[in-house]
Amino acid sequence: MPDTIAVDSGDTWTVAGRSFRSRLIVGTGKYKDLEETAAAIKASGAEIVTVAVRRVNLSDPGAPMLQDFVDPKVYTYLPNTAGCFTAKDAVRTLRLAREAGGWNLVKLEVLGPPPHLYPDMMATFEAAEALIKDGFEVMVYCADDPVGAKRLEDMGCVAIMPLGAPIGSGLGLTNPAMLSMLIEQTTVPLLVDAGVGTASDAAIAMELGCDAVLLNSAIAHAKDPIRMARAMKHAVQAGRDAFLAGRMPRRMGADPSSPLTGLIR
Amino acid sequence: MSGLTITLNGEPRVFPTPISVVGLLEALGLDARKVAVERNEAIVPRSTYAQTLLESGDALEIVHFIGGG
């Protein structure tokens, strides 16, 4: 068989003018330590990693930092706005991130309260508007709401990232039909962000036609995060290939794979 | 010794004066390449750390990247 079947190296996706081969974006939170973070990210094959911006612990200035383990020259850092509840906080946080790293590509997330942490769409609209005005390229976490998602796209967000299920829940894609409609209507990259629990969830997201998948807990909270990172890498590739291959139609009855003719008598 | 009081990551701290952002980061033992600084809710560009002198009453935030989803 030709090698092109095994790896389609030309199958890239592009966000805000930057092209990537890996369709898996991984978070860097919730790991046991920075060594495990680095090993899991490497195993996942991800080229983009999400990061948070927080106050430096001034009582321990020599503590190891994320950059020492996850090299920003190797991985594209995607700073997030986790913990921001207003447009003002989101803009302040990402301006600091831009100064710390010097890039404009960011992940906007404005969340409601526990236990759902559901996207606060009104606050998300406000923050997206402020960030775009400030020169940021905004990949936006949002509800699986086609009306709200369209509005975010029209505002100029560079990627639409609906949740599959609540953050950290691992419940998988709870509304694949709505995700399909979002994929259908969206002309910028569409990523499932949040909810993926295991490899098959990531594969399903890719089979639906998502451009990429963003996840964190599914790897970090697996019993063996490194192995799960590898599983996710393969699942995303498998799901992408299945999407490109085009699945067979479902049918209500059997259809034998072996011919019914030529049987011995 | 004369000193100035600033609010640093939410806590009041006293430093000898005059002190620049570079001097502050050195005093704190922080690597300037790995942090970002906000002074009174405005970004301090890295290129201006040396000439930015702090004043009493300034509120500073010093942040870095950590793991997140």
GROMACS .gro file of C-alpha atoms in nm:
model
  334
    1MET     CA    1   0.000   0.000   0.000
    2PRO     CA    2   0.129   0.350  -0.068
    3ASP     CA    3   0.260   0.545   0.231
    4THR     CA    4   0.015   0.826   0.164
    5ILE     CA    5  -0.257   0.616   0.325
    6ALA     CA    6  -0.065   0.594   0.653
    7VAL     CA    7   0.016   0.962   0.701
    8ASP     CA    8  -0.141   1.244   0.507
    9SER     CA    9   0.124   1.502   0.587
   10GLY     CA   10  -0.047   1.762   0.373
   11ASP     CA   11  -0.357   1.761   0.594
   12THR     CA   12  -0.301   2.076   0.795
   13TRP     CA   13  -0.539   2.324   0.948
   14THR     CA   14  -0.490   2.697   0.976
   15VAL     CA   15  -0.592   2.940   1.247
   16ALA     CA   16  -0.517   3.312   1.229
   17GLY     CA   17  -0.271   3.252   0.946
   18ARG     CA   18  -0.072   2.983   1.128
   19SER     CA   19  -0.082   2.625   1.003
   20PHE     CA   20  -0.061   2.317   1.221
   21ARG     CA   21  -0.034   1.945   1.151
   22SER     CA   22  -0.160   1.823   1.486
   23ARG     CA   23  -0.534   1.859   1.537
   24LEU     CA   24  -0.504   1.807   1.910
   25ILE     CA   25  -0.460   2.103   2.143
   26VAL     CA   26  -0.384   2.011   2.501
   27GLY     CA   27  -0.404   2.195   2.830
   28THR     CA   28  -0.111   2.209   3.070
   29GLY     CA   29  -0.309   2.204   3.395
   30LYS     CA   30  -0.387   1.940   3.658
   31TYR     CA   31  -0.071   1.733   3.615
   32LYS     CA   32   0.119   1.583   3.908
   33ASP     CA   33   0.426   1.793   3.830
   34LEU     CA   34   0.594   1.977   3.545
   35GLU     CA   35   0.790   1.667   3.438
   36GLU     CA   36   0.466   1.479   3.381
   37THR     CA   37   0.318   1.780   3.203
   38ALA     CA   38   0.609   1.786   2.960
   39ALA     CA   39   0.605   1.412   2.897
   40ALA     CA   40   0.229   1.401   2.834
   41ILE     CA   41   0.239   1.694   2.595
   42LYS     CA   42   0.522   1.535   2.402
   43ALA     CA   43   0.331   1.206   2.378
   44SER     CA   44   0.018   1.385   2.257
   45GLY     CA   45   0.197   1.528   1.955
   46ALA     CA   46   0.023   1.861   2.016
   47GLU     CA   47   0.171   2.175   1.866
   48ILE     CA   48  -0.048   2.418   2.060
   49VAL     CA   49  -0.085   2.415   2.439
   50THR     CA   50  -0.316   2.623   2.654
   51VAL     CA   51  -0.167   2.804   2.952
   52ALA     CA   52  -0.300   3.021   3.233
   53VAL     CA   53  -0.165   3.354   3.358
   54ARG     CA   54  -0.125   3.390   3.734
   55ARG     CA   55   0.063   3.591   3.994
   56VAL     CA   56   0.420   3.481   4.055
   57ASN     CA   57   0.468   3.323   4.397
   58LEU     CA   58   0.701   3.586   4.543
   59SER     CA   59   0.789   3.371   4.841
   60ASP     CA   60   0.946   3.112   4.608
   61PRO     CA   61   1.095   3.305   4.313
   62GLY     CA   62   1.330   3.021   4.219
   63ALA     CA   63   1.048   2.766   4.173
   64PRO     CA   64   1.054   2.589   3.836
   65MET     CA   65   0.837   2.755   3.575
   66LEU     CA   66   0.626   2.605   3.299
   67GLN     CA   67   0.851   2.753   3.028
   68ASP     CA   68   1.144   2.554   3.165
   69PHE     CA   69   0.958   2.232   3.084
   70VAL     CA   70   0.732   2.324   2.792
   71ASP     CA   71   0.944   2.534   2.559
   72PRO     CA   72   0.747   2.822   2.404
   73LYS     CA   73   0.980   2.804   2.104
   74VAL     CA   74   0.866   2.447   2.040
   75TYR     CA   75   0.498   2.478   2.135
   76THR     CA   76   0.261   2.760   2.050
   77TYR     CA   77   0.135   2.891   2.383
   78LEU     CA   78  -0.234   2.972   2.384
   79PRO     CA   79  -0.295   3.183   2.695
   80ASN     CA   80  -0.643   3.156   2.841
   81THR     CA   81  -0.865   3.380   3.049
   82ALA     CA   82  -0.966   3.117   3.304
   83GLY     CA   83  -1.076   3.288   3.622
   84CYS     CA   84  -1.179   3.611   3.447
   85PHE     CA   85  -1.543   3.703   3.490
   86THR     CA   86  -1.549   4.040   3.314
   87ALA     CA   87  -1.429   4.182   2.983
   88LYS     CA   88  -1.193   4.410   3.173
   89ASP     CA   89  -1.025   4.122   3.358
   90ALA     CA   90  -0.991   3.923   3.034
   91VAL     CA   91  -0.827   4.214   2.853
   92ARG     CA   92  -0.588   4.283   3.144
   93THR     CA   93  -0.492   3.916   3.171
   94LEU     CA   94  -0.425   3.871   2.801
   95ARG     CA   95  -0.234   4.198   2.772
   96LEU     CA   96  -0.003   4.060   3.040
   97ALA     CA   97   0.020   3.732   2.850
   98ARG     CA   98   0.106   3.919   2.533
   99GLU     CA   99   0.385   4.104   2.714
  100ALA     CA  100   0.513   3.782   2.871
  101GLY     CA  101   0.520   3.596   2.543
  102GLY     CA  102   0.467   3.844   2.265
  103TRP     CA  103   0.180   3.684   2.076
  104ASN     CA  104  -0.179   3.769   1.992
  105LEU     CA  105  -0.341   3.429   1.960
  106VAL     CA  106  -0.548   3.372   2.274
  107LYS     CA  107  -0.822   3.154   2.416
  108LEU     CA  108  -1.112   3.349   2.557
  109GLU     CA  109  -1.326   3.177   2.816
  110VAL     CA  110  -1.565   3.354   3.047
  111LEU     CA  111  -1.736   3.104   3.270
  112GLY     CA  112  -2.042   3.093   3.485
  113PRO     CA  113  -2.030   2.960   3.842
  114PRO     CA  114  -1.979   2.600   3.957
  115PRO     CA  115  -2.107   2.333   3.931
  116HIS     CA  116  -2.156   2.382   3.554
  117LEU     CA  117  -1.894   2.648   3.466
  118TYR     CA  118  -2.108   2.699   3.158
  119PRO     CA  119  -1.988   2.966   2.912
  120ASP     CA  120  -2.129   3.307   3.006
  121MET     CA  121  -2.216   3.413   2.654
  122MET     CA  122  -2.311   3.773   2.731
  123ALA     CA  123  -1.979   3.833   2.906
  124THR     CA  124  -1.802   3.640   2.629
  125PHE     CA  125  -1.945   3.874   2.363
  126GLU     CA  126  -1.827   4.179   2.555
  127ALA     CA  127  -1.480   4.039   2.616
  128ALA     CA  128  -1.442   3.920   2.256
  129GLU     CA  129  -1.529   4.265   2.130
  130ALA     CA  130  -1.278   4.431   2.363
  131LEU     CA  131  -1.000   4.183   2.279
  132ILE     CA  132  -1.048   4.205   1.903
  133LYS     CA  133  -1.041   4.584   1.930
  134ASP     CA  134  -0.713   4.550   2.122
  135GLY     CA  135  -0.555   4.349   1.839
  136PHE     CA  136  -0.597   3.996   1.974
  137GLU     CA  137  -0.680   3.693   1.762
  138VAL     CA  138  -0.948   3.524   1.966
  139MET     CA  139  -1.022   3.153   1.979
  140VAL     CA  140  -1.341   3.151   2.179
  141TYR     CA  141  -1.483   2.892   2.416
  142CYS     CA  142  -1.859   2.905   2.387
  143ALA     CA  143  -2.189   2.729   2.435
  144ASP     CA  144  -2.303   2.487   2.165
  145ASP     CA  145  -2.542   2.762   2.064
  146PRO     CA  146  -2.550   2.820   1.688
  147VAL     CA  147  -2.691   3.171   1.723
  148GLY     CA  148  -2.430   3.284   1.974
  149ALA     CA  149  -2.150   3.106   1.787
  150LYS     CA  150  -2.245   3.279   1.462
  151ARG     CA  151  -2.239   3.611   1.638
  152LEU     CA  152  -1.889   3.543   1.773
  153GLU     CA  153  -1.772   3.444   1.425
  154ASP     CA  154  -1.924   3.759   1.272
  155MET     CA  155  -1.747   3.967   1.536
  156GLY     CA  156  -1.416   3.834   1.407
  157CYS     CA  157  -1.323   3.547   1.638
  158VAL     CA  158  -1.066   3.326   1.461
  159ALA     CA  159  -1.193   2.994   1.598
  160ILE     CA  160  -1.521   2.880   1.752
  161MET     CA  161  -1.482   2.631   2.037
  162PRO     CA  162  -1.809   2.493   2.173
  163LEU     CA  163  -1.809   2.262   2.472
  164GLY     CA  164  -1.881   1.893   2.427
  165ALA     CA  165  -1.982   1.873   2.795
  166PRO     CA  166  -1.899   2.076   3.107
  167ILE     CA  167  -1.529   2.147   3.170
  168GLY     CA  168  -1.352   1.859   3.341
  169SER     CA  169  -1.664   1.641   3.338
  170GLY     CA  170  -1.538   1.379   3.092
  171LEU     CA  171  -1.897   1.320   2.981
  172GLY     CA  172  -1.809   1.315   2.611
  173LEU     CA  173  -2.010   1.488   2.339
  174THR     CA  174  -2.353   1.529   2.491
  175ASN     CA  175  -2.509   1.699   2.189
  176PRO     CA  176  -2.350   1.574   1.867
  177ALA     CA  177  -2.644   1.689   1.655
  178MET     CA  178  -2.594   2.051   1.762
  179LEU     CA  179  -2.218   2.022   1.710
  180SER     CA  180  -2.287   1.901   1.355
  181MET     CA  181  -2.497   2.209   1.287
  182LEU     CA  182  -2.222   2.431   1.428
  183ILE     CA  183  -1.964   2.258   1.207
  184GLU     CA  184  -2.194   2.309   0.908
  185GLN     CA  185  -2.242   2.682   0.960
  186THR     CA  186  -1.894   2.784   1.078
  187THR     CA  187  -1.639   2.910   0.824
  188VAL     CA  188  -1.348   2.955   1.069
  189PRO     CA  189  -1.196   2.653   1.251
  190LEU     CA  190  -1.442   2.475   1.481
  191LEU     CA  191  -1.299   2.288   1.779
  192VAL     CA  192  -1.464   2.090   2.053
  193ASP     CA  193  -1.324   2.228   2.376
  194ALA     CA  194  -1.413   2.058   2.705
  195GLY     CA  195  -1.603   1.741   2.783
  196VAL     CA  196  -1.384   1.483   2.613
  197GLY     CA  197  -1.334   1.195   2.857
  198THR     CA  198  -1.155   0.928   2.659
  199ALA     CA  199  -1.009   0.854   2.318
  200SER     CA  200  -1.336   0.755   2.150
  201ASP     CA  201  -1.488   1.095   2.240
  202ALA     CA  202  -1.205   1.271   2.057
  203ALA     CA  203  -1.247   1.038   1.759
  204ILE     CA  204  -1.621   1.112   1.746
  205ALA     CA  205  -1.556   1.487   1.750
  206MET     CA  206  -1.319   1.450   1.456
  207GLU     CA  207  -1.557   1.215   1.270
  208LEU     CA  208  -1.826   1.482   1.299
  209GLY     CA  209  -1.592   1.714   1.109
  210CYS     CA  210  -1.433   1.930   1.378
  211ASP     CA  211  -1.107   2.091   1.270
  212ALA     CA  212  -0.940   2.001   1.600
  213VAL     CA  213  -1.006   1.900   1.960
  214LEU     CA  214  -0.895   2.078   2.277
  215LEU     CA  215  -0.871   1.882   2.600
  216ASN     CA  216  -0.686   1.871   2.931
  217SER     CA  217  -0.845   1.663   3.207
  218ALA     CA  218  -0.895   1.353   2.991
  219ILE     CA  219  -0.518   1.319   2.974
  220ALA     CA  220  -0.414   1.474   3.306
  221HIS     CA  221  -0.666   1.276   3.511
  222ALA     CA  222  -0.613   0.943   3.338
  223LYS     CA  223  -0.440   0.682   3.554
  224ASP     CA  224  -0.153   0.684   3.304
  225PRO     CA  225  -0.150   1.031   3.149
  226ILE     CA  226   0.136   0.961   2.909
  227ARG     CA  227  -0.040   0.659   2.762
  228MET     CA  228  -0.369   0.847   2.738
  229ALA     CA  229  -0.190   1.133   2.562
  230ARG     CA  230  -0.074   0.884   2.302
  231ALA     CA  231  -0.425   0.738   2.277
  232MET     CA  232  -0.566   1.086   2.214
  233LYS     CA  233  -0.310   1.151   1.943
  234HIS     CA  234  -0.414   0.833   1.762
  235ALA     CA  235  -0.786   0.893   1.823
  236VAL     CA  236  -0.774   1.238   1.669
  237GLN     CA  237  -0.583   1.107   1.370
  238ALA     CA  238  -0.822   0.812   1.333
  239GLY     CA  239  -1.127   1.034   1.361
  240ARG     CA  240  -0.986   1.276   1.107
  241ASP     CA  241  -0.909   0.994   0.865
  242ALA     CA  242  -1.256   0.849   0.911
  243PHE     CA  243  -1.411   1.189   0.843
  244LEU     CA  244  -1.204   1.233   0.526
  245ALA     CA  245  -1.273   0.875   0.418
  246GLY     CA  246  -1.648   0.923   0.455
  247ARG     CA  247  -1.838   0.664   0.653
  248MET     CA  248  -2.058   0.402   0.491
  249PRO     CA  249  -2.432   0.464   0.502
  250ARG     CA  250  -2.623   0.313   0.791
  251ARG     CA  251  -2.880   0.054   0.683
  252MET     CA  252  -3.160  -0.115   0.869
  253GLY     CA  253  -3.069  -0.470   0.768
  254ALA     CA  254  -2.772  -0.695   0.711
  255ASP     CA  255  -2.564  -0.695   0.393
  256PRO     CA  256  -2.330  -0.992   0.369
  257SER     CA  257  -1.965  -0.926   0.310
  258SER     CA  258  -1.907  -1.268   0.152
  259PRO     CA  259  -2.083  -1.350  -0.178
  260LEU     CA  260  -2.388  -1.573  -0.152
  261THR     CA  261  -2.310  -1.731  -0.489
  262GLY     CA  262  -2.058  -2.003  -0.574
  263LEU     CA  263  -2.128  -2.206  -0.263
  264ILE     CA  264  -2.039  -2.575  -0.273
  265ARG     CA  265  -2.328  -2.818  -0.284
  266MET     CA  266   1.708   5.456   5.470
  267SER     CA  267   1.426   5.608   5.272
  268GLY     CA  268   1.174   5.367   5.130
  269LEU     CA  269   0.861   5.348   4.924
  270THR     CA  270   0.558   5.131   4.983
  271ILE     CA  271   0.398   4.957   4.690
  272THR     CA  272   0.127   4.698   4.663
  273LEU     CA  273   0.286   4.393   4.503
  274ASN     CA  274   0.054   4.112   4.393
  275GLY     CA  275  -0.195   4.238   4.647
  276GLU     CA  276   0.046   4.269   4.941
  277PRO     CA  277   0.205   4.590   5.076
  278ARG     CA  278   0.586   4.583   5.044
  279VAL     CA  279   0.857   4.835   5.123
  280PHE     CA  280   1.159   4.885   4.896
  281PRO     CA  281   1.455   5.127   4.909
  282THR     CA  282   1.420   5.423   4.677
  283PRO     CA  283   1.482   5.491   4.395
  284ILE     CA  284   1.392   5.157   4.239
  285SER     CA  285   1.315   5.067   3.878
  286VAL     CA  286   1.121   4.766   3.754
  287VAL     CA  287   1.453   4.600   3.672
  288GLY     CA  288   1.571   4.670   4.026
  289LEU     CA  289   1.249   4.532   4.168
  290LEU     CA  290   1.272   4.208   3.970
  291GLU     CA  291   1.636   4.169   4.076
  292ALA     CA  292   1.545   4.231   4.439
  293LEU     CA  293   1.273   3.967   4.412
  294GLY     CA  294   1.503   3.718   4.240
  295LEU     CA  295   1.283   3.691   3.930
  296ASP     CA  296   1.393   3.629   3.572
  297ALA     CA  297   1.261   3.925   3.372
  298ARG     CA  298   1.228   3.709   3.060
  299LYS     CA  299   0.970   3.484   3.225
  300VAL     CA  300   0.733   3.733   3.381
  301ALA     CA  301   0.513   4.024   3.280
  302VAL     CA  302   0.453   4.336   3.486
  303GLU     CA  303   0.148   4.554   3.520
  304ARG     CA  304   0.169   4.886   3.703
  305ASN     CA  305  -0.151   5.058   3.809
  306GLU     CA  306  -0.344   4.844   3.561
  307ALA     CA  307  -0.121   4.937   3.266
  308ILE     CA  308   0.133   4.704   3.105
  309VAL     CA  309   0.496   4.794   3.161
  310PRO     CA  310   0.666   4.705   2.829
  311ARG     CA  311   0.976   4.494   2.885
  312SER     CA  312   1.185   4.746   2.691
  313THR     CA  313   1.107   5.012   2.953
  314TYR     CA  314   1.183   4.812   3.271
  315ALA     CA  315   1.514   4.993   3.330
  316GLN     CA  316   1.379   5.347   3.306
  317THR     CA  317   1.045   5.285   3.480
  318LEU     CA  318   1.089   5.412   3.837
  319LEU     CA  319   0.835   5.306   4.094
  320GLU     CA  320   0.648   5.553   4.309
  321SER     CA  321   0.499   5.515   4.652
  322GLY     CA  322   0.143   5.388   4.628
  323ASP     CA  323   0.196   5.203   4.299
  324ALA     CA  324   0.005   4.879   4.258
  325LEU     CA  325   0.203   4.616   4.071
  326GLU     CA  326   0.108   4.276   3.939
  327ILE     CA  327   0.384   4.036   3.839
  328VAL     CA  328   0.256   3.729   3.656
  329HIS     CA  329   0.385   3.428   3.467
  330PHE     CA  330   0.248   3.133   3.276
  331ILE     CA  331   0.132   2.829   3.467
  332GLY     CA  332  -0.049   2.511   3.369
  333GLY     CA  333  -0.407   2.565   3.257
  334GLY     CA  334  -0.676   2.423   3.030
   0.00000   0.00000   0.00000
